């Protein structure tokens, strides 16, 4: 299972509204013993979030799904806001950041990393 974005996925991200803010939805399923590794990754990633203008909006444990197919439960959910898609792309491409990504990769059995954009309200477009 893929747990890290590919170069093609990052290029597609930058191709769509690269200067607009983005909130990244992170759905995480930990590998056995992976929670500690992910917590270490999170600690080390915090300075990069700050450097690139990112902000952790929410982090929490997943509960029992109320509506989901079998296998769709997640161990943790994070929402991280970046000032732009370009800022996110620069962060994950930073060679210093790349040195800590092994912690994230080994921590996760499966992940979803999905960019989101706010819905516009009628009459405000």
Short mmCIF file of N, CA and C in Angstrom, two decimals:
data_model
loop_
_atom_site.label_atom_id
_atom_site.label_comp_id
_atom_site.label_asym_id
_atom_site.label_seq_id
_atom_site.Cartn_x
_atom_site.Cartn_y
_atom_site.Cartn_z
N UNK A 1 0.83 -1.19 0.00
CA UNK A 1 0.00 0.00 0.00
C UNK A 1 0.88 1.26 0.00
N UNK A 2 0.50 2.23 -0.77
CA UNK A 2 1.22 3.50 -0.81
C UNK A 2 0.87 4.32 0.43
N UNK A 3 1.90 4.94 1.03
CA UNK A 3 1.66 5.81 2.17
C UNK A 3 2.29 7.19 1.96
N UNK A 4 3.06 7.36 0.88
CA UNK A 4 3.70 8.63 0.58
C UNK A 4 3.28 9.10 -0.81
N UNK A 5 3.15 10.42 -1.02
CA UNK A 5 2.74 10.91 -2.34
C UNK A 5 3.83 10.68 -3.38
N UNK A 6 3.40 10.37 -4.60
CA UNK A 6 4.34 10.16 -5.71
C UNK A 6 4.63 11.50 -6.38
N UNK A 7 5.66 11.52 -7.19
CA UNK A 7 5.98 12.72 -7.96
C UNK A 7 4.84 13.13 -8.87
N UNK A 8 4.19 12.16 -9.50
CA UNK A 8 3.06 12.46 -10.39
C UNK A 8 1.90 13.07 -9.60
N UNK A 9 1.65 12.55 -8.41
CA UNK A 9 0.56 13.08 -7.58
C UNK A 9 0.87 14.52 -7.15
N UNK A 10 2.13 14.79 -6.82
CA UNK A 10 2.50 16.16 -6.43
C UNK A 10 2.39 17.11 -7.61
N UNK A 11 2.76 16.67 -8.79
CA UNK A 11 2.62 17.51 -9.98
C UNK A 11 1.15 17.84 -10.24
N UNK A 12 0.27 16.85 -10.09
CA UNK A 12 -1.16 17.07 -10.27
C UNK A 12 -1.69 18.05 -9.22
N UNK A 13 -1.20 17.94 -8.00
CA UNK A 13 -1.61 18.85 -6.93
C UNK A 13 -1.24 20.28 -7.28
N UNK A 14 -0.02 20.48 -7.74
CA UNK A 14 0.46 21.83 -8.09
C UNK A 14 -0.25 22.38 -9.33
N UNK A 15 -0.72 21.51 -10.20
CA UNK A 15 -1.36 21.96 -11.44
C UNK A 15 -2.72 22.59 -11.20
N UNK A 16 -3.35 22.28 -10.09
CA UNK A 16 -4.69 22.80 -9.79
C UNK A 16 -4.59 23.86 -8.70
N UNK A 17 -4.79 25.12 -9.06
CA UNK A 17 -4.83 26.24 -8.10
C UNK A 17 -3.64 26.20 -7.14
N UNK A 18 -2.40 26.28 -7.66
CA UNK A 18 -1.22 26.11 -6.81
C UNK A 18 -1.07 27.15 -5.71
N UNK A 19 -1.69 28.34 -5.88
CA UNK A 19 -1.52 29.41 -4.89
C UNK A 19 -2.65 29.49 -3.88
N UNK A 20 -3.66 28.63 -4.03
CA UNK A 20 -4.78 28.66 -3.10
C UNK A 20 -4.52 27.79 -1.88
N UNK A 21 -5.05 28.18 -0.71
CA UNK A 21 -4.89 27.34 0.49
C UNK A 21 -5.48 25.95 0.27
N UNK A 22 -4.95 24.99 1.01
CA UNK A 22 -5.43 23.63 0.91
C UNK A 22 -5.43 23.01 2.32
N UNK A 23 -6.45 22.22 2.60
CA UNK A 23 -6.49 21.43 3.83
C UNK A 23 -6.31 19.98 3.43
N UNK A 24 -5.27 19.36 3.98
CA UNK A 24 -4.98 17.97 3.66
C UNK A 24 -5.65 17.07 4.69
N UNK A 25 -6.48 16.18 4.19
CA UNK A 25 -7.11 15.15 5.02
C UNK A 25 -6.16 13.97 5.08
N UNK A 26 -5.78 13.57 6.27
CA UNK A 26 -4.91 12.41 6.49
C UNK A 26 -5.71 11.34 7.21
N UNK A 27 -5.89 10.20 6.58
CA UNK A 27 -6.50 9.03 7.22
C UNK A 27 -5.39 8.01 7.39
N UNK A 28 -5.16 7.58 8.61
CA UNK A 28 -4.00 6.75 8.91
C UNK A 28 -4.39 5.41 9.53
N UNK A 29 -3.76 4.36 9.02
CA UNK A 29 -3.87 3.03 9.64
C UNK A 29 -2.45 2.63 10.00
N UNK A 30 -2.21 2.45 11.29
CA UNK A 30 -0.86 2.17 11.77
C UNK A 30 -0.46 0.72 11.55
N UNK A 31 0.80 0.53 11.22
CA UNK A 31 1.40 -0.80 11.20
C UNK A 31 1.54 -1.24 12.66
N UNK A 32 1.71 -2.53 12.93
CA UNK A 32 1.92 -2.95 14.32
C UNK A 32 3.09 -2.17 14.94
N UNK A 33 2.83 -1.55 16.07
CA UNK A 33 3.85 -0.75 16.76
C UNK A 33 4.14 0.59 16.10
N UNK A 34 3.36 0.97 15.10
CA UNK A 34 3.66 2.17 14.33
C UNK A 34 3.26 3.49 14.96
N UNK A 35 2.39 3.46 15.95
CA UNK A 35 1.94 4.71 16.56
C UNK A 35 3.11 5.50 17.14
N UNK A 36 4.03 4.83 17.83
CA UNK A 36 5.18 5.53 18.42
C UNK A 36 6.06 6.16 17.34
N UNK A 37 6.27 5.44 16.24
CA UNK A 37 7.07 5.97 15.14
C UNK A 37 6.37 7.19 14.53
N UNK A 38 5.05 7.13 14.41
CA UNK A 38 4.32 8.27 13.84
C UNK A 38 4.39 9.47 14.78
N UNK A 39 4.32 9.24 16.07
CA UNK A 39 4.44 10.35 17.02
C UNK A 39 5.82 11.01 16.93
N UNK A 40 6.87 10.21 16.73
CA UNK A 40 8.21 10.77 16.54
C UNK A 40 8.27 11.55 15.23
N UNK A 41 7.70 11.00 14.17
CA UNK A 41 7.63 11.72 12.90
C UNK A 41 6.91 13.07 13.10
N UNK A 42 5.78 13.05 13.79
CA UNK A 42 5.01 14.28 14.02
C UNK A 42 5.83 15.32 14.77
N UNK A 43 6.55 14.87 15.77
CA UNK A 43 7.40 15.79 16.54
C UNK A 43 8.45 16.43 15.64
N UNK A 44 9.07 15.62 14.80
CA UNK A 44 10.12 16.13 13.91
C UNK A 44 9.56 16.94 12.74
N UNK A 45 8.33 16.66 12.35
CA UNK A 45 7.72 17.37 11.23
C UNK A 45 7.21 18.76 11.62
N UNK A 46 6.96 19.00 12.90
CA UNK A 46 6.39 20.27 13.35
C UNK A 46 7.19 21.49 12.88
N UNK A 47 8.52 21.48 12.96
CA UNK A 47 9.27 22.65 12.47
C UNK A 47 9.08 22.90 10.97
N UNK A 48 8.87 21.83 10.20
CA UNK A 48 8.65 22.00 8.76
C UNK A 48 7.28 22.61 8.50
N UNK A 49 6.28 22.18 9.27
CA UNK A 49 4.96 22.80 9.14
C UNK A 49 5.08 24.30 9.37
N UNK A 50 5.78 24.68 10.43
CA UNK A 50 5.95 26.09 10.75
C UNK A 50 6.71 26.81 9.63
N UNK A 51 7.79 26.21 9.15
CA UNK A 51 8.62 26.83 8.11
C UNK A 51 7.82 27.12 6.84
N UNK A 52 6.90 26.21 6.48
CA UNK A 52 6.15 26.35 5.23
C UNK A 52 4.74 26.88 5.44
N UNK A 53 4.44 27.36 6.64
CA UNK A 53 3.15 27.99 6.91
C UNK A 53 2.01 27.04 7.16
N UNK A 54 2.31 25.76 7.42
CA UNK A 54 1.27 24.77 7.69
C UNK A 54 0.75 24.90 9.11
N UNK A 55 -0.45 24.41 9.32
CA UNK A 55 -1.08 24.47 10.64
C UNK A 55 -1.89 23.20 10.87
N UNK A 56 -1.59 22.48 11.95
CA UNK A 56 -2.39 21.32 12.32
C UNK A 56 -3.71 21.82 12.88
N UNK A 57 -4.80 21.53 12.17
CA UNK A 57 -6.12 21.97 12.60
C UNK A 57 -6.77 20.97 13.55
N UNK A 58 -6.50 19.69 13.31
CA UNK A 58 -7.13 18.65 14.13
C UNK A 58 -6.31 17.37 14.01
N UNK A 59 -6.17 16.68 15.12
CA UNK A 59 -5.59 15.33 15.14
C UNK A 59 -6.35 14.53 16.18
N UNK A 60 -6.80 13.34 15.81
CA UNK A 60 -7.54 12.53 16.76
C UNK A 60 -7.57 11.07 16.35
N UNK A 61 -7.92 10.24 17.32
CA UNK A 61 -8.07 8.81 17.08
C UNK A 61 -9.38 8.54 16.37
N UNK A 62 -9.36 7.57 15.47
CA UNK A 62 -10.58 7.16 14.80
C UNK A 62 -11.42 6.29 15.73
N UNK A 63 -12.71 6.47 15.66
CA UNK A 63 -13.63 5.65 16.45
C UNK A 63 -14.27 4.60 15.58
N UNK A 64 -15.21 3.88 16.14
CA UNK A 64 -15.96 2.88 15.39
C UNK A 64 -16.83 3.60 14.36
N UNK A 65 -16.67 3.27 13.07
CA UNK A 65 -17.46 3.96 12.05
C UNK A 65 -18.95 3.71 12.21
N UNK A 66 -19.72 4.74 11.96
CA UNK A 66 -21.17 4.60 11.99
C UNK A 66 -21.70 4.18 10.62
N UNK A 67 -21.03 4.65 9.56
CA UNK A 67 -21.37 4.28 8.20
C UNK A 67 -20.07 4.03 7.46
N UNK A 68 -19.81 2.78 7.12
CA UNK A 68 -18.58 2.43 6.40
C UNK A 68 -18.65 0.96 6.01
N UNK A 69 -17.94 0.62 4.95
CA UNK A 69 -17.80 -0.77 4.56
C UNK A 69 -16.75 -1.42 5.47
N UNK A 70 -16.73 -2.73 5.52
CA UNK A 70 -15.69 -3.42 6.28
C UNK A 70 -14.32 -2.97 5.80
N UNK A 71 -13.41 -2.75 6.75
CA UNK A 71 -12.05 -2.34 6.40
C UNK A 71 -11.88 -0.86 6.18
N UNK A 72 -12.92 -0.05 6.39
CA UNK A 72 -12.80 1.38 6.18
C UNK A 72 -12.60 2.16 7.48
N UNK A 73 -12.35 1.49 8.57
CA UNK A 73 -12.07 2.19 9.83
C UNK A 73 -10.61 2.65 9.80
N UNK A 74 -10.34 3.81 10.38
CA UNK A 74 -8.99 4.38 10.42
C UNK A 74 -8.56 4.56 11.86
N UNK A 75 -7.26 4.42 12.10
CA UNK A 75 -6.73 4.57 13.46
C UNK A 75 -6.65 6.03 13.88
N UNK A 76 -6.37 6.92 12.93
CA UNK A 76 -6.22 8.33 13.26
C UNK A 76 -6.63 9.18 12.06
N UNK A 77 -7.04 10.42 12.37
CA UNK A 77 -7.44 11.40 11.38
C UNK A 77 -6.74 12.71 11.70
N UNK A 78 -6.16 13.32 10.68
CA UNK A 78 -5.55 14.63 10.85
C UNK A 78 -6.04 15.56 9.75
N UNK A 79 -6.19 16.82 10.08
CA UNK A 79 -6.46 17.87 9.11
C UNK A 79 -5.34 18.90 9.25
N UNK A 80 -4.64 19.14 8.14
CA UNK A 80 -3.51 20.07 8.16
C UNK A 80 -3.73 21.10 7.06
N UNK A 81 -3.72 22.37 7.44
CA UNK A 81 -3.93 23.46 6.49
C UNK A 81 -2.57 24.00 6.05
N UNK A 82 -2.45 24.22 4.75
CA UNK A 82 -1.25 24.84 4.17
C UNK A 82 -1.68 26.11 3.45
N UNK A 83 -0.83 27.13 3.43
CA UNK A 83 -1.21 28.39 2.78
C UNK A 83 -1.42 28.23 1.28
N UNK A 84 -0.82 27.20 0.70
CA UNK A 84 -1.01 26.93 -0.73
C UNK A 84 -0.59 25.49 -1.03
N UNK A 85 -1.05 25.00 -2.15
CA UNK A 85 -0.64 23.67 -2.61
C UNK A 85 0.86 23.68 -2.90
N UNK A 86 1.34 24.80 -3.41
CA UNK A 86 2.76 24.94 -3.69
C UNK A 86 3.58 24.83 -2.40
N UNK A 87 3.11 25.44 -1.30
CA UNK A 87 3.82 25.35 -0.01
C UNK A 87 3.89 23.90 0.46
N UNK A 88 2.80 23.15 0.33
CA UNK A 88 2.82 21.74 0.70
C UNK A 88 3.85 20.99 -0.14
N UNK A 89 3.83 21.24 -1.44
CA UNK A 89 4.75 20.56 -2.34
C UNK A 89 6.21 20.90 -2.01
N UNK A 90 6.48 22.15 -1.71
CA UNK A 90 7.85 22.54 -1.32
C UNK A 90 8.28 21.85 -0.04
N UNK A 91 7.34 21.74 0.93
CA UNK A 91 7.67 21.08 2.19
C UNK A 91 8.06 19.63 1.96
N UNK A 92 7.21 18.87 1.25
CA UNK A 92 7.49 17.44 1.10
C UNK A 92 8.68 17.18 0.18
N UNK A 93 9.09 18.20 -0.58
CA UNK A 93 10.27 18.06 -1.44
C UNK A 93 11.55 18.53 -0.76
N UNK A 94 11.42 19.15 0.40
CA UNK A 94 12.58 19.67 1.13
C UNK A 94 13.50 18.51 1.53
N UNK A 95 14.79 18.55 1.16
CA UNK A 95 15.70 17.44 1.49
C UNK A 95 15.78 17.16 2.99
N UNK A 96 15.69 18.18 3.83
CA UNK A 96 15.72 17.96 5.28
C UNK A 96 14.46 17.21 5.72
N UNK A 97 13.32 17.59 5.17
CA UNK A 97 12.06 16.90 5.49
C UNK A 97 12.13 15.45 5.01
N UNK A 98 12.69 15.24 3.83
CA UNK A 98 12.79 13.89 3.27
C UNK A 98 13.52 12.94 4.20
N UNK A 99 14.43 13.46 5.01
CA UNK A 99 15.20 12.61 5.93
C UNK A 99 14.34 12.03 7.05
N UNK A 100 13.19 12.62 7.33
CA UNK A 100 12.35 12.09 8.42
C UNK A 100 11.17 11.27 7.90
N UNK A 101 10.96 11.24 6.59
CA UNK A 101 9.77 10.56 6.07
C UNK A 101 9.79 9.05 6.28
N UNK A 102 10.97 8.48 6.47
CA UNK A 102 11.03 7.04 6.74
C UNK A 102 10.26 6.69 8.01
N UNK A 103 10.26 7.59 8.99
CA UNK A 103 9.50 7.35 10.22
C UNK A 103 8.01 7.22 9.90
N UNK A 104 7.51 8.09 9.04
CA UNK A 104 6.09 8.05 8.65
C UNK A 104 5.80 6.77 7.86
N UNK A 105 6.67 6.47 6.91
CA UNK A 105 6.46 5.30 6.07
C UNK A 105 6.44 4.01 6.87
N UNK A 106 7.37 3.87 7.82
CA UNK A 106 7.40 2.63 8.61
C UNK A 106 6.27 2.57 9.62
N UNK A 107 5.71 3.71 9.97
CA UNK A 107 4.63 3.75 10.96
C UNK A 107 3.29 3.30 10.39
N UNK A 108 3.12 3.44 9.07
CA UNK A 108 1.80 3.27 8.47
C UNK A 108 1.67 1.99 7.65
N UNK A 109 0.55 1.32 7.84
CA UNK A 109 0.20 0.18 7.00
C UNK A 109 -0.58 0.67 5.78
N UNK A 110 -1.30 1.77 5.97
CA UNK A 110 -2.13 2.32 4.89
C UNK A 110 -2.45 3.77 5.23
N UNK A 111 -2.62 4.58 4.20
CA UNK A 111 -2.93 5.99 4.43
C UNK A 111 -3.71 6.55 3.24
N UNK A 112 -4.48 7.58 3.54
CA UNK A 112 -5.09 8.43 2.52
C UNK A 112 -4.60 9.83 2.82
N UNK A 113 -4.09 10.50 1.81
CA UNK A 113 -3.66 11.90 1.92
C UNK A 113 -4.39 12.63 0.80
N UNK A 114 -5.45 13.34 1.17
CA UNK A 114 -6.33 13.93 0.16
C UNK A 114 -6.43 15.44 0.34
N UNK A 115 -6.07 16.19 -0.72
CA UNK A 115 -6.25 17.64 -0.64
C UNK A 115 -7.74 17.98 -0.71
N UNK A 116 -8.13 18.98 0.05
CA UNK A 116 -9.52 19.42 0.03
C UNK A 116 -9.56 20.93 -0.18
N UNK A 117 -10.67 21.40 -0.69
CA UNK A 117 -10.91 22.83 -0.89
C UNK A 117 -12.27 23.16 -0.31
N UNK A 118 -12.42 24.34 0.26
CA UNK A 118 -13.71 24.68 0.86
C UNK A 118 -14.79 24.85 -0.19
N UNK A 119 -16.00 24.49 0.19
CA UNK A 119 -17.15 24.75 -0.67
C UNK A 119 -17.40 26.24 -0.63
N UNK A 120 -17.84 26.77 -1.74
CA UNK A 120 -18.21 28.18 -1.74
C UNK A 120 -19.66 28.29 -1.31
N UNK A 121 -19.97 29.38 -0.64
CA UNK A 121 -21.34 29.60 -0.20
C UNK A 121 -22.10 30.33 -1.29
N UNK A 122 -23.36 29.96 -1.53
CA UNK A 122 -24.16 30.65 -2.55
C UNK A 122 -24.17 32.15 -2.28
N UNK A 123 -24.03 32.92 -3.36
CA UNK A 123 -24.07 34.38 -3.22
C UNK A 123 -22.74 35.00 -2.87
N UNK A 124 -21.70 34.17 -2.66
CA UNK A 124 -20.39 34.70 -2.27
C UNK A 124 -19.36 34.49 -3.37
N UNK A 125 -19.75 33.94 -4.52
CA UNK A 125 -18.78 33.67 -5.60
C UNK A 125 -18.51 34.94 -6.37
#
